[in-house]
Amino acid sequence: MSAACLDIRSLSAVLPNGQRVLRSVSLSVQPGEVRALVGESGAGKTMIGKAVLGVLPPSVRIAEGDMLLEGEDLGQLQPKARRTLIGARTALIPQDPLTALNPSRRIGPQMTDRLVRILGWSDERADNRIRQLLDEVQIRDPERVLKSYPHELSGGMRQRVLIAAAFAAEPRLIVADEPTTALDVTVQKQILRLIAQLQRDHGTAILFVTHDLGVVAKISQRVSVLYAGKVVEEAETAALFAAPQHPYTRALMAATPRYTDPLASLRPVDDAVLAGLAAEIAAADQAWRRPHG
Amino acid sequence: MLLQRFLIRLLTMAITLFGVAVVVFVVIRVAPGDPIAMMLPPGASDADIARLRALYGLDKTIVQQFFIWLGGVVRGDFGTSISLRQDVLGLVFNRLPATLELATVALLMAVAIGGSAAILGARERGTAVEAGIDIASGTALSIPDFLWGLVLILLFGVLIPVFDISGRVSPQLDLPFVTQFYLVESMLRLRFDLTWDLLKHMLMPAVALALPLAAIIAQLLKQSLKEVLDLDYVVLARVKGFSETQVILREALKNAALPTLTLVGVQFTFLIGGTVIVERLFSYEGLGNMAIDAVINRDLPLIQGIVLVFALLFVLINLAVDMMYALLNPRLRHG
């Protein structure tokens, strides 16, 4: 088997009070694969993405585990080397395009700065590259967009800009952190299609963080289901939808509205499932605590 | 649209200055102290007093005096100083450059010191370095400028005498200057020996004026930086591979500077107010020092002239701050 694009091994992260927010998470993303990470709010899915990209909040500490980016152990690298490696090989498509662009800088320099200042491209090469990507995300008037300030563009346009910027440096791995959540429903579909299109064209691996099983089904090949910072089920996407193994996954699917019959099939996760999950988490924590004091 | 806004702005400035003129004019006439009594020897006859009073127009009502004075001001005539017997406008313009140079040097120092402290503190947030900066800025802020002046005189004028504590320039030097902007002119003439002498005189009063403002800048800018550093576009910049220092300088500083800029504008006017006492303390020949003499001598026209010039300065600073704010914030530019 070839080296995974991203290999997370038994990653645990703790808050200052000792509470675990990630519970021995293991998952891998193969080159060119879309790996979905699904779970409810607070399940720690965004936290995993931030841990990989080295931008965890200062209060969260990685207590255990390794993260290998194309075989390189991120934990073993000096901060500067890690930063440069992450800058060169990964990219982030953020959740909220309204806050992810600097309000006082024009779009153009915000898109090219990584290419020029981190990867050492010439201004001209970076500019050509950005225009090519803007074309790929179907922005018809790149001249105007590049000269604009973020407040002059719509949310959908800004997300296109951020997607173009993410793919521009040909990263091996993109972390997409709920990239459609903050958008209008009509725009969501276009953006999702765009990400899928660029992913196929560029062969980029994506760690796709979402709470939406519908999105998971559309875009991913494999999926990890997360609950309280613990991976409760991991499967091929098709297999997961055909035969969910874990009770929580089944409950999540039952809680997803269907267009055919929006209300009838909508059920909250029931108490028995939650009690089972709580017991599972408690057992895992106890097992973890034994060697970690 | 832009022209309209500009005209409205000019009109407000004129009204502000008019208000200042009225208040000063009335207050210094209502306050106790009589310029005529200061000029004449004790035991002057009532007739002499009345004659002198009429000579300076002080026998008329305050309203009459005001409009006579205002009429002159509009034509550029601020009257004649009672104590110095010279044209007020000439006196003021003679001293203003010294104060402007001092205040500007103090402002640059405050921005440099406070800005660096804020950036360092934000970069090292949560560490002992940040705590040290908090303590230092708290100390600098709780001591007023004139007290800093005394502390500096004691430290570097008396205990370790490295700086000059009195005057603007060493009196034995031959000055080739044609303007009163000595510092600027000495650099333009490449007479750096004179620049150095001027700076040696200016440094301590400038530091005394700068320290409280530097502390305010350090605290406010550091706070704004820390808030901005949690925002999504800053996180995105970190993912791109930029170092924390690059992130602060390239992404965060400009946005974090906006609230600080407004405050620095207001505080800069306080700093200029502070020159009055600090210039006195260091016998620095500026407008503030002259203002104190004018008040002691009850030199009504001179006080009025100085205060009006100070007021004009404040109004112009506010205008400059507003313009810089619009320049830094693209969302306001097309409004």
mmCIF file of N, CA and C in Angstrom, chain B residues 203-258:
data_model
loop_
_atom_site.group_PDB
_atom_site.id
_atom_site.type_symbol
_atom_site.label_atom_id
_atom_site.label_comp_id
_atom_site.label_asym_id
_atom_site.label_seq_id
_atom_site.Cartn_x
_atom_site.Cartn_y
_atom_site.Cartn_z
ATOM 1 N N LEU B 203 15.169 65.398 23.945
ATOM 2 C CA LEU B 203 14.879 64.008 24.256
ATOM 3 C C LEU B 203 14.080 63.837 25.544
ATOM 4 N N MET B 204 14.532 64.461 26.626
ATOM 5 C CA MET B 204 13.855 64.216 27.902
ATOM 6 C C MET B 204 12.426 64.773 27.948
ATOM 7 N N PRO B 205 12.224 66.051 27.526
ATOM 8 C CA PRO B 205 10.815 66.484 27.500
ATOM 9 C C PRO B 205 9.957 65.619 26.573
ATOM 10 N N ALA B 206 10.545 65.175 25.452
ATOM 11 C CA ALA B 206 9.770 64.343 24.529
ATOM 12 C C ALA B 206 9.417 63.007 25.173
ATOM 13 N N VAL B 207 10.387 62.408 25.877
ATOM 14 C CA VAL B 207 10.101 61.127 26.530
ATOM 15 C C VAL B 207 9.028 61.311 27.604
ATOM 16 N N ALA B 208 9.150 62.404 28.372
ATOM 17 C CA ALA B 208 8.160 62.661 29.422
ATOM 18 C C ALA B 208 6.752 62.751 28.830
ATOM 19 N N LEU B 209 6.652 63.429 27.665
ATOM 20 C CA LEU B 209 5.348 63.555 27.012
ATOM 21 C C LEU B 209 4.909 62.236 26.392
ATOM 22 N N ALA B 210 5.890 61.448 25.915
ATOM 23 C CA ALA B 210 5.565 60.243 25.139
ATOM 24 C C ALA B 210 5.150 59.072 26.018
ATOM 25 N N LEU B 211 5.735 58.967 27.207
ATOM 26 C CA LEU B 211 5.525 57.742 27.987
ATOM 27 C C LEU B 211 4.055 57.415 28.266
ATOM 28 N N PRO B 212 3.267 58.363 28.792
ATOM 29 C CA PRO B 212 1.859 57.993 29.039
ATOM 30 C C PRO B 212 1.126 57.587 27.765
ATOM 31 N N LEU B 213 1.398 58.295 26.658
ATOM 32 C CA LEU B 213 0.733 57.950 25.395
ATOM 33 C C LEU B 213 1.212 56.587 24.892
ATOM 34 N N ALA B 214 2.514 56.319 25.033
ATOM 35 C CA ALA B 214 3.044 55.015 24.626
ATOM 36 C C ALA B 214 2.342 53.900 25.393
ATOM 37 N N ALA B 215 2.098 54.133 26.673
ATOM 38 C CA ALA B 215 1.442 53.110 27.497
ATOM 39 C C ALA B 215 0.017 52.852 27.008
ATOM 40 N N ILE B 216 -0.683 53.930 26.671
ATOM 41 C CA ILE B 216 -2.054 53.765 26.169
ATOM 42 C C ILE B 216 -2.053 52.985 24.865
ATOM 43 N N ILE B 217 -1.125 53.356 23.968
ATOM 44 C CA ILE B 217 -1.045 52.650 22.683
ATOM 45 C C ILE B 217 -0.735 51.175 22.919
ATOM 46 N N ALA B 218 0.232 50.908 23.810
ATOM 47 C CA ALA B 218 0.626 49.517 24.058
ATOM 48 C C ALA B 218 -0.573 48.704 24.529
ATOM 49 N N GLN B 219 -1.309 49.251 25.472
ATOM 50 C CA GLN B 219 -2.419 48.484 26.048
ATOM 51 C C GLN B 219 -3.546 48.288 25.036
ATOM 52 N N LEU B 220 -3.953 49.372 24.384
ATOM 53 C CA LEU B 220 -5.106 49.271 23.490
ATOM 54 C C LEU B 220 -4.789 48.448 22.236
ATOM 55 N N LEU B 221 -3.625 48.727 21.654
ATOM 56 C CA LEU B 221 -3.275 48.019 20.417
ATOM 57 C C LEU B 221 -3.052 46.538 20.694
ATOM 58 N N LYS B 222 -2.455 46.233 21.826
ATOM 59 C CA LYS B 222 -2.232 44.819 22.168
ATOM 60 C C LYS B 222 -3.583 44.102 22.309
ATOM 61 N N GLN B 223 -4.524 44.763 22.967
ATOM 62 C CA GLN B 223 -5.845 44.164 23.142
ATOM 63 C C GLN B 223 -6.519 43.929 21.782
ATOM 64 N N SER B 224 -6.482 44.955 20.924
ATOM 65 C CA SER B 224 -7.111 44.796 19.605
ATOM 66 C C SER B 224 -6.418 43.707 18.812
ATOM 67 N N LEU B 225 -5.100 43.661 18.888
ATOM 68 C CA LEU B 225 -4.356 42.630 18.147
ATOM 69 C C LEU B 225 -4.779 41.246 18.606
ATOM 70 N N LYS B 226 -4.889 41.083 19.921
ATOM 71 C CA LYS B 226 -5.234 39.757 20.444
ATOM 72 C C LYS B 226 -6.627 39.333 19.961
ATOM 73 N N GLU B 227 -7.540 40.301 19.877
ATOM 74 C CA GLU B 227 -8.867 39.964 19.366
ATOM 75 C C GLU B 227 -8.802 39.569 17.896
ATOM 76 N N VAL B 228 -8.075 40.357 17.118
ATOM 77 C CA VAL B 228 -7.988 40.081 15.681
ATOM 78 C C VAL B 228 -7.287 38.743 15.429
ATOM 79 N N LEU B 229 -6.324 38.396 16.288
ATOM 80 C CA LEU B 229 -5.530 37.184 16.047
ATOM 81 C C LEU B 229 -6.336 35.904 16.186
ATOM 82 N N ASP B 230 -7.560 35.982 16.708
ATOM 83 C CA ASP B 230 -8.405 34.799 16.785
ATOM 84 C C ASP B 230 -9.333 34.675 15.573
ATOM 85 N N LEU B 231 -9.319 35.676 14.700
ATOM 86 C CA LEU B 231 -10.285 35.680 13.593
ATOM 87 C C LEU B 231 -9.886 34.697 12.491
ATOM 88 N N ASP B 232 -10.888 34.328 11.683
ATOM 89 C CA ASP B 232 -10.692 33.284 10.680
ATOM 90 C C ASP B 232 -9.606 33.618 9.665
ATOM 91 N N TYR B 233 -9.564 34.874 9.203
ATOM 92 C CA TYR B 233 -8.574 35.160 8.159
ATOM 93 C C TYR B 233 -7.158 35.103 8.695
ATOM 94 N N VAL B 234 -7.006 35.293 10.004
ATOM 95 C CA VAL B 234 -5.677 35.154 10.603
ATOM 96 C C VAL B 234 -5.304 33.670 10.708
ATOM 97 N N VAL B 235 -6.277 32.846 11.082
ATOM 98 C CA VAL B 235 -6.048 31.395 11.114
ATOM 99 C C VAL B 235 -5.656 30.907 9.721
ATOM 100 N N LEU B 236 -6.366 31.413 8.721
ATOM 101 C CA LEU B 236 -6.075 31.018 7.340
ATOM 102 C C LEU B 236 -4.644 31.413 6.961
ATOM 103 N N ALA B 237 -4.211 32.586 7.403
ATOM 104 C CA ALA B 237 -2.838 33.027 7.103
ATOM 105 C C ALA B 237 -1.817 32.111 7.769
ATOM 106 N N ARG B 238 -2.131 31.630 8.979
ATOM 107 C CA ARG B 238 -1.211 30.701 9.644
ATOM 108 C C ARG B 238 -1.122 29.401 8.850
ATOM 109 N N VAL B 239 -2.286 28.925 8.355
ATOM 110 C CA VAL B 239 -2.283 27.693 7.560
ATOM 111 C C VAL B 239 -1.449 27.876 6.293
ATOM 112 N N LYS B 240 -1.471 29.099 5.734
ATOM 113 C CA LYS B 240 -0.688 29.353 4.533
ATOM 114 C C LYS B 240 0.808 29.216 4.801
ATOM 115 N N GLY B 241 1.209 29.247 6.064
ATOM 116 C CA GLY B 241 2.614 29.052 6.391
ATOM 117 C C GLY B 241 3.310 30.292 6.926
ATOM 118 N N PHE B 242 2.546 31.355 7.176
ATOM 119 C CA PHE B 242 3.170 32.575 7.690
ATOM 120 C C PHE B 242 3.457 32.444 9.184
ATOM 121 N N SER B 243 4.575 33.035 9.606
ATOM 122 C CA SER B 243 4.948 32.995 11.022
ATOM 123 C C SER B 243 4.061 33.953 11.805
ATOM 124 N N GLU B 244 4.086 33.815 13.129
ATOM 125 C CA GLU B 244 3.232 34.650 13.969
ATOM 126 C C GLU B 244 3.554 36.132 13.774
ATOM 127 N N THR B 245 4.835 36.462 13.657
ATOM 128 C CA THR B 245 5.213 37.863 13.447
ATOM 129 C C THR B 245 4.683 38.360 12.100
ATOM 130 N N GLN B 246 4.838 37.539 11.065
ATOM 131 C CA GLN B 246 4.320 37.934 9.750
ATOM 132 C C GLN B 246 2.803 38.101 9.797
ATOM 133 N N VAL B 247 2.156 37.170 10.507
ATOM 134 C CA VAL B 247 0.693 37.225 10.610
ATOM 135 C C VAL B 247 0.273 38.538 11.274
ATOM 136 N N ILE B 248 0.981 38.920 12.349
ATOM 137 C CA ILE B 248 0.629 40.153 13.057
ATOM 138 C C ILE B 248 0.851 41.357 12.151
ATOM 139 N N LEU B 249 2.010 41.405 11.499
ATOM 140 C CA LEU B 249 2.343 42.597 10.718
ATOM 141 C C LEU B 249 1.511 42.693 9.438
ATOM 142 N N ARG B 250 1.281 41.541 8.776
ATOM 143 C CA ARG B 250 0.622 41.594 7.473
ATOM 144 C C ARG B 250 -0.908 41.567 7.561
ATOM 145 N N GLU B 251 -1.415 40.772 8.475
ATOM 146 C CA GLU B 251 -2.870 40.566 8.498
ATOM 147 C C GLU B 251 -3.562 41.356 9.607
ATOM 148 N N ALA B 252 -2.963 41.353 10.787
ATOM 149 C CA ALA B 252 -3.697 41.833 11.948
ATOM 150 C C ALA B 252 -3.519 43.327 12.207
ATOM 151 N N LEU B 253 -2.296 43.832 11.988
ATOM 152 C CA LEU B 253 -1.969 45.177 12.487
ATOM 153 C C LEU B 253 -2.890 46.256 11.925
ATOM 154 N N LYS B 254 -3.110 46.219 10.610
ATOM 155 C CA LYS B 254 -3.885 47.291 9.984
ATOM 156 C C LYS B 254 -5.312 47.326 10.548
ATOM 157 N N ASN B 255 -5.912 46.153 10.700
ATOM 158 C CA ASN B 255 -7.279 46.132 11.214
ATOM 159 C C ASN B 255 -7.335 46.468 12.694
ATOM 160 N N ALA B 256 -6.306 46.030 13.432
ATOM 161 C CA ALA B 256 -6.300 46.295 14.870
ATOM 162 C C ALA B 256 -5.975 47.755 15.155
ATOM 163 N N ALA B 257 -5.313 48.428 14.192
ATOM 164 C CA ALA B 257 -4.870 49.795 14.434
ATOM 165 C C ALA B 257 -6.018 50.796 14.423
ATOM 166 N N LEU B 258 -7.158 50.418 13.804
ATOM 167 C CA LEU B 258 -8.237 51.402 13.639
ATOM 168 C C LEU B 258 -8.735 51.980 14.964
#
